[in-house]
Amino acid sequence: MHHATRLSAGLILTFTVAGAYAQKPDTYPSRPVRFVAPFVAGGPSDILSRMMAAKLADALGQQFVVDNRGSAGGIVGFEIGAKAPPDGYTIMLAANSGLTINQHVYKKLPYDPERDYIPITQLTNGGNVMVVHPSVAAKSVQEFIALGKAQPGKLNYATTGTGNLLGAANFAKMAGITMTPIAYKGTGQALVELVGGHVQMFMMNPLVAIPHVKSGKLRGLGITSLERNIALPDMPTVHESGLPNFKYLTWHSILAPAGTPRPIVNKLNAELVKALNMPDVKQKIQGEGLAVIGNKPEDVIALIKAESKETAELVKAINFQKL
């Protein structure tokens, strides 16, 4: 069956099953809720999950307990979320890599992104910041590319999952350079190594990158969306720095296990959209140059379908070897 057709069928089935187990939303939650964050502490997933967990707890009167399960680029956390009971007492924070990228770059996954989850809402969307340690002799994307061509194979970059791995691989392919990936368990660990000068480049989520760029601990070279970041208006995009149409976007959403009753999904959606529009949350997220979304489950389904198709085409175009 065609990839997109399978995705549609799986998600429609999810809503059907959820409807069969519908319960009154006013009885939920009656006990603490586990909030799985599939990356280690200190990264954007951790920041967003704790922010949303606090708002949900305030609104619904129960604890939302963040459970960091960072390993294997988030796969361990995604597997936990997939196998959890679909009763509303496990939700998870998901980067788009786990939903639209992993299945195209891994030969085998212990979860099925098309079958195992139902989206609740998308939280954020935006480009990343291509940052380097100040010791790297490049002050622009073009200078970084020139450095790579002058020193073939000597440049390295941090990866914390398949998103920035594929993004950097596409960058190298378009730039005509060779770089060596160095894998870390999460953004927090990669950041320590980058600030310490042990790795040279990282395409990092702006929630974490921008404070370090503004402090001078890291040097920002370019933004990986097609538009500039409103928090770094003077920094050019990679697209306008000699690699036309280059983009590497990151977005986060909140999911529930497939089969979670639709009234619970709707209740969580409503509270999360309210939280995202609270001034303190909006200011924090937009202040770091990310767009605040807060949409319906069906909108996330459509996004997953479109981006998964794009990723499959990119993997084929750059001849990415599956892991």
Tab-separated table of C-alpha atoms in Angstrom:
chain	number	residue	atom	x	y	z
A	1	MET	CA	0.000	0.000	0.000
A	2	HIS	CA	1.208	3.497	-0.795
A	3	HIS	CA	3.027	5.162	2.137
A	4	ALA	CA	0.636	8.098	2.453
A	5	THR	CA	-2.395	5.828	2.075
A	6	ARG	CA	-1.169	3.607	4.885
A	7	LEU	CA	-0.621	6.679	7.068
A	8	SER	CA	-4.135	7.931	6.410
A	9	ALA	CA	-5.677	4.536	7.024
A	10	GLY	CA	-3.735	4.031	10.233
A	11	LEU	CA	-4.665	7.391	11.664
A	12	ILE	CA	-8.330	7.058	10.681
A	13	LEU	CA	-8.345	3.684	12.414
A	14	THR	CA	-6.820	5.340	15.476
A	15	PHE	CA	-9.717	7.779	15.707
A	16	THR	CA	-12.229	4.951	15.171
A	17	VAL	CA	-10.722	2.840	17.932
A	18	ALA	CA	-10.533	5.888	20.192
A	19	GLY	CA	-14.213	6.555	19.639
A	20	ALA	CA	-15.059	3.005	20.660
A	21	TYR	CA	-13.486	3.595	24.075
A	22	ALA	CA	-14.765	7.131	24.557
A	23	GLN	CA	-15.276	8.331	28.102
A	24	LYS	CA	-16.423	11.570	29.650
A	25	PRO	CA	-13.549	14.045	29.491
A	26	ASP	CA	-14.582	15.670	32.776
A	27	THR	CA	-13.358	12.568	34.652
A	28	TYR	CA	-9.845	12.929	33.207
A	29	PRO	CA	-7.251	13.056	34.655
A	30	SER	CA	-7.931	11.450	38.017
A	31	ARG	CA	-4.298	10.545	38.713
A	32	PRO	CA	-0.802	11.694	37.599
A	33	VAL	CA	0.053	11.499	33.901
A	34	ARG	CA	3.388	10.270	32.582
A	35	PHE	CA	4.907	12.682	30.056
A	36	VAL	CA	7.628	10.909	28.081
A	37	ALA	CA	10.378	13.126	26.642
A	38	PRO	CA	12.448	10.945	24.293
A	39	PHE	CA	15.679	12.897	24.731
A	40	VAL	CA	17.972	13.612	27.676
A	41	ALA	CA	17.653	16.702	29.856
A	42	GLY	CA	18.921	20.038	28.606
A	43	GLY	CA	17.668	19.963	25.032
A	44	PRO	CA	14.662	21.533	23.296
A	45	SER	CA	12.436	18.486	23.873
A	46	ASP	CA	13.166	18.649	27.597
A	47	ILE	CA	12.550	22.405	27.739
A	48	LEU	CA	9.227	22.155	25.913
A	49	SER	CA	8.005	19.100	27.805
A	50	ARG	CA	8.632	20.714	31.201
A	51	MET	CA	6.998	23.944	30.105
A	52	MET	CA	3.887	22.129	28.840
A	53	ALA	CA	3.788	19.700	31.789
A	54	ALA	CA	3.629	22.613	34.232
A	55	LYS	CA	0.804	24.301	32.319
A	56	LEU	CA	-1.215	21.075	32.020
A	57	ALA	CA	-0.781	20.384	35.722
A	58	ASP	CA	-2.049	23.865	36.585
A	59	ALA	CA	-5.030	23.546	34.262
A	60	LEU	CA	-6.082	19.972	35.021
A	61	GLY	CA	-5.179	19.597	38.691
A	62	GLN	CA	-2.937	16.553	38.339
A	63	GLN	CA	0.799	16.126	38.006
A	64	PHE	CA	2.239	15.637	34.521
A	65	VAL	CA	5.520	13.917	35.349
A	66	VAL	CA	8.275	14.359	32.755
A	67	ASP	CA	10.113	11.092	32.099
A	68	ASN	CA	13.324	11.701	30.119
A	69	ARG	CA	14.142	8.601	28.082
A	70	GLY	CA	16.983	9.778	25.891
A	71	SER	CA	18.816	7.129	23.911
A	72	ALA	CA	19.344	6.061	20.303
A	73	GLY	CA	18.182	9.365	18.848
A	74	GLY	CA	14.886	9.237	20.716
A	75	ILE	CA	13.937	5.739	19.592
A	76	VAL	CA	13.759	4.351	23.138
A	77	GLY	CA	11.275	7.030	24.169
A	78	PHE	CA	9.184	6.524	21.039
A	79	GLU	CA	9.008	2.792	21.715
A	80	ILE	CA	7.840	3.463	25.293
A	81	GLY	CA	5.126	5.767	24.009
A	82	ALA	CA	4.025	3.254	21.389
A	83	LYS	CA	3.628	0.450	23.924
A	84	ALA	CA	1.917	2.460	26.671
A	85	PRO	CA	-1.764	1.813	27.479
A	86	PRO	CA	-4.011	4.112	25.405
A	87	ASP	CA	-5.810	5.535	28.418
A	88	GLY	CA	-4.557	9.119	28.457
A	89	TYR	CA	-2.115	8.507	31.299
A	90	THR	CA	0.922	8.447	29.014
A	91	ILE	CA	1.590	11.228	26.531
A	92	MET	CA	4.868	12.139	24.853
A	93	LEU	CA	6.779	15.034	23.390
A	94	ALA	CA	7.907	14.270	19.842
A	95	ALA	CA	10.393	15.945	17.556
A	96	ASN	CA	9.486	15.536	13.899
A	97	SER	CA	12.487	13.263	13.352
A	98	GLY	CA	10.722	10.424	15.152
A	99	LEU	CA	7.609	10.768	12.997
A	100	THR	CA	8.828	11.685	9.529
A	101	ILE	CA	12.538	10.868	9.318
A	102	ASN	CA	13.467	7.768	11.325
A	103	GLN	CA	11.541	5.328	9.146
A	104	HIS	CA	13.447	6.548	6.093
A	105	VAL	CA	16.955	6.385	7.564
A	106	TYR	CA	16.800	3.270	9.758
A	107	LYS	CA	16.488	-0.216	8.335
A	108	LYS	CA	14.271	-1.254	11.228
A	109	LEU	CA	12.384	0.515	14.021
A	110	PRO	CA	10.773	-0.902	17.174
A	111	TYR	CA	7.731	1.319	16.593
A	112	ASP	CA	5.578	2.357	13.652
A	113	PRO	CA	5.106	6.134	13.415
A	114	GLU	CA	2.094	5.629	11.151
A	115	ARG	CA	0.241	3.205	13.388
A	116	ASP	CA	1.294	3.646	16.998
A	117	TYR	CA	0.365	7.254	17.893
A	118	ILE	CA	-2.338	9.845	17.589
A	119	PRO	CA	-1.217	13.499	17.486
A	120	ILE	CA	-2.673	15.931	20.011
A	121	THR	CA	-1.176	19.187	18.715
A	122	GLN	CA	1.925	20.700	17.154
A	123	LEU	CA	3.771	23.018	19.525
A	124	THR	CA	6.438	24.759	17.473
A	125	ASN	CA	8.042	25.040	14.066
A	126	GLY	CA	11.208	26.670	12.766
A	127	GLY	CA	14.669	26.451	11.351
A	128	ASN	CA	17.781	25.582	13.298
A	129	VAL	CA	20.952	27.574	13.815
A	130	MET	CA	24.172	26.379	12.215
A	131	VAL	CA	26.706	27.090	14.966
A	132	VAL	CA	30.452	26.526	15.295
A	133	HIS	CA	32.973	26.785	18.082
A	134	PRO	CA	34.728	30.191	17.969
A	135	SER	CA	38.031	28.461	17.218
A	136	VAL	CA	36.732	27.372	13.796
A	137	ALA	CA	38.237	29.649	11.165
A	138	ALA	CA	34.919	30.483	9.483
A	139	LYS	CA	32.645	33.449	10.065
A	140	SER	CA	30.089	32.620	7.393
A	141	VAL	CA	28.544	29.622	5.678
A	142	GLN	CA	30.666	30.259	2.594
A	143	GLU	CA	33.861	30.393	4.673
A	144	PHE	CA	32.870	27.130	6.373
A	145	ILE	CA	32.369	25.487	2.980
A	146	ALA	CA	35.733	26.833	1.791
A	147	LEU	CA	37.354	25.431	4.930
A	148	GLY	CA	35.789	22.060	4.236
A	149	LYS	CA	37.096	22.035	0.677
A	150	ALA	CA	40.584	23.061	1.806
A	151	GLN	CA	40.684	20.352	4.499
A	152	PRO	CA	38.757	17.373	3.095
A	153	GLY	CA	37.326	15.121	5.799
A	154	LYS	CA	38.712	17.138	8.716
A	155	LEU	CA	35.534	18.945	9.722
A	156	ASN	CA	33.191	17.226	12.171
A	157	TYR	CA	29.708	17.952	13.425
A	158	ALA	CA	27.472	16.899	16.299
A	159	THR	CA	24.360	14.811	15.825
A	160	THR	CA	21.722	13.991	18.419
A	161	GLY	CA	19.312	12.128	16.172
A	162	THR	CA	18.316	11.607	12.585
A	163	GLY	CA	17.075	15.153	12.021
A	164	ASN	CA	20.388	16.955	12.319
A	165	LEU	CA	22.205	13.937	10.870
A	166	LEU	CA	20.173	14.130	7.673
A	167	GLY	CA	20.253	17.930	7.656
A	168	ALA	CA	24.057	18.028	7.880
A	169	ALA	CA	24.414	15.212	5.315
A	170	ASN	CA	22.291	17.201	2.890
A	171	PHE	CA	24.359	20.331	3.623
A	172	ALA	CA	27.608	18.463	2.911
A	173	LYS	CA	26.203	17.000	-0.303
A	174	MET	CA	25.014	20.388	-1.578
A	175	ALA	CA	28.258	22.102	-0.527
A	176	GLY	CA	30.503	19.414	-2.035
A	177	ILE	CA	32.404	18.742	1.180
A	178	THR	CA	32.977	15.761	3.465
A	179	MET	CA	32.290	15.954	7.202
A	180	THR	CA	32.429	13.419	10.016
A	181	PRO	CA	29.378	12.990	12.277
A	182	ILE	CA	29.899	12.586	16.030
A	183	ALA	CA	26.839	11.176	17.795
A	184	TYR	CA	25.658	12.345	21.217
A	185	LYS	CA	22.781	11.181	23.396
A	186	GLY	CA	21.145	14.590	23.400
A	187	THR	CA	21.492	18.298	22.744
A	188	GLY	CA	22.676	19.020	26.279
A	189	GLN	CA	25.633	16.669	25.932
A	190	ALA	CA	26.439	17.916	22.419
A	191	LEU	CA	26.303	21.518	23.633
A	192	VAL	CA	28.868	20.848	26.377
A	193	GLU	CA	31.206	19.258	23.826
A	194	LEU	CA	30.686	22.067	21.335
A	195	VAL	CA	31.270	24.863	23.850
A	196	GLY	CA	34.357	22.947	25.021
A	197	GLY	CA	35.746	22.867	21.485
A	198	HIS	CA	35.589	19.077	21.158
A	199	VAL	CA	33.261	19.233	18.151
A	200	GLN	CA	33.201	21.920	15.487
A	201	MET	CA	29.687	22.368	14.099
A	202	PHE	CA	26.114	21.644	15.129
A	203	MET	CA	22.764	22.455	13.512
A	204	MET	CA	21.041	23.253	16.794
A	205	ASN	CA	17.489	24.125	17.790
A	206	PRO	CA	17.257	27.879	18.467
A	207	LEU	CA	15.737	27.313	21.921
A	208	VAL	CA	19.183	26.121	23.004
A	209	ALA	CA	21.456	27.789	20.456
A	210	ILE	CA	20.454	31.446	20.602
A	211	PRO	CA	21.459	32.203	24.221
A	212	HIS	CA	24.951	30.826	23.521
A	213	VAL	CA	25.264	32.717	20.228
A	214	LYS	CA	24.270	35.971	21.938
A	215	SER	CA	26.756	35.335	24.771
A	216	GLY	CA	29.585	34.694	22.299
A	217	LYS	CA	30.247	31.129	23.460
A	218	LEU	CA	29.251	29.931	19.991
A	219	ARG	CA	29.363	31.561	16.567
A	220	GLY	CA	26.239	31.398	14.444
A	221	LEU	CA	26.823	31.051	10.711
A	222	GLY	CA	23.373	30.595	9.248
A	223	ILE	CA	19.709	29.747	9.749
A	224	THR	CA	18.454	26.507	8.232
A	225	SER	CA	14.957	27.689	7.296
A	226	LEU	CA	14.266	29.612	4.111
A	227	GLU	CA	13.402	32.691	6.203
A	228	ARG	CA	15.628	34.464	8.723
A	229	ASN	CA	15.109	33.963	12.443
A	230	ILE	CA	13.326	36.918	14.042
A	231	ALA	CA	15.537	36.584	17.126
A	232	LEU	CA	18.700	36.789	14.963
A	233	PRO	CA	17.599	39.134	12.162
A	234	ASP	CA	21.133	39.896	10.975
A	235	MET	CA	22.097	36.257	10.498
A	236	PRO	CA	21.606	35.071	6.901
A	237	THR	CA	19.988	31.786	6.019
A	238	VAL	CA	22.008	28.946	4.526
A	239	HIS	CA	19.650	29.287	1.552
A	240	GLU	CA	20.816	32.861	0.895
A	241	SER	CA	24.455	31.995	1.645
A	242	GLY	CA	25.126	30.012	-1.505
A	243	LEU	CA	23.051	26.851	-1.095
A	244	PRO	CA	19.708	27.761	-2.720
A	245	ASN	CA	16.625	26.044	-1.259
A	246	PHE	CA	18.558	24.369	1.544
A	247	LYS	CA	16.313	23.853	4.531
A	248	TYR	CA	16.309	21.774	7.682
A	249	LEU	CA	13.304	22.412	9.904
A	250	THR	CA	12.479	21.108	13.357
A	251	TRP	CA	9.063	20.990	14.919
A	252	HIS	CA	7.694	19.450	18.076
A	253	SER	CA	4.323	17.944	18.808
A	254	ILE	CA	2.602	16.086	21.616
A	255	LEU	CA	1.282	12.586	20.957
A	256	ALA	CA	-0.764	9.926	22.706
A	257	PRO	CA	-0.687	6.169	22.087
A	258	ALA	CA	-3.000	5.061	19.282
A	259	GLY	CA	-6.430	4.214	20.642
A	260	THR	CA	-6.477	6.954	23.264
A	261	PRO	CA	-10.134	8.053	23.569
A	262	ARG	CA	-10.921	11.048	21.388
A	263	PRO	CA	-12.555	13.030	24.257
A	264	ILE	CA	-9.227	12.877	26.111
A	265	VAL	CA	-7.305	13.900	22.977
A	266	ASN	CA	-9.698	16.822	22.511
A	267	LYS	CA	-9.387	17.908	26.150
A	268	LEU	CA	-5.585	17.842	26.037
A	269	ASN	CA	-5.615	19.669	22.705
A	270	ALA	CA	-7.769	22.462	24.121
A	271	GLU	CA	-5.578	22.914	27.196
A	272	LEU	CA	-2.333	22.822	25.221
A	273	VAL	CA	-3.572	25.405	22.727
A	274	LYS	CA	-4.543	27.645	25.668
A	275	ALA	CA	-1.096	27.143	27.217
A	276	LEU	CA	0.727	27.967	23.993
A	277	ASN	CA	-1.137	31.268	23.798
A	278	MET	CA	-0.285	32.316	27.351
A	279	PRO	CA	2.008	35.364	27.265
A	280	ASP	CA	4.890	33.777	29.190
A	281	VAL	CA	4.949	30.669	26.986
A	282	LYS	CA	4.521	32.578	23.741
A	283	GLN	CA	7.207	35.096	24.683
A	284	LYS	CA	9.692	32.352	25.572
A	285	ILE	CA	9.177	30.355	22.379
A	286	GLN	CA	8.921	33.297	19.986
A	287	GLY	CA	11.802	35.034	21.741
A	288	GLU	CA	14.043	32.218	20.592
A	289	GLY	CA	12.780	32.520	17.032
A	290	LEU	CA	10.335	29.620	16.840
A	291	ALA	CA	6.765	29.851	15.623
A	292	VAL	CA	4.049	28.893	18.110
A	293	ILE	CA	1.502	26.610	16.433
A	294	GLY	CA	-1.254	24.998	18.542
A	295	ASN	CA	-3.364	23.250	15.891
A	296	LYS	CA	-5.746	20.285	15.596
A	297	PRO	CA	-4.753	16.592	15.414
A	298	GLU	CA	-5.823	16.488	11.754
A	299	ASP	CA	-3.413	19.323	10.936
A	300	VAL	CA	-0.534	17.341	12.423
A	301	ILE	CA	-1.595	14.256	10.451
A	302	ALA	CA	-1.437	16.260	7.211
A	303	LEU	CA	1.988	17.651	8.135
A	304	ILE	CA	3.340	14.181	8.910
A	305	LYS	CA	2.160	12.903	5.533
A	306	ALA	CA	3.701	15.796	3.592
A	307	GLU	CA	7.043	15.843	5.414
A	308	SER	CA	7.458	12.070	5.339
A	309	LYS	CA	7.099	12.195	1.561
A	310	GLU	CA	9.701	14.998	1.353
A	311	THR	CA	12.110	13.042	3.558
A	312	ALA	CA	11.808	9.911	1.418
A	313	GLU	CA	12.648	11.980	-1.658
A	314	LEU	CA	15.614	13.654	0.080
A	315	VAL	CA	17.073	10.353	1.309
A	316	LYS	CA	16.936	9.041	-2.246
A	317	ALA	CA	18.317	12.242	-3.785
A	318	ILE	CA	21.435	12.376	-1.573
A	319	ASN	CA	21.899	8.583	-1.587
A	320	PHE	CA	21.786	8.431	2.204
A	321	GLN	CA	22.807	4.996	3.449
A	322	LYS	CA	20.322	3.562	5.932
A	323	LEU	CA	21.546	2.995	9.465
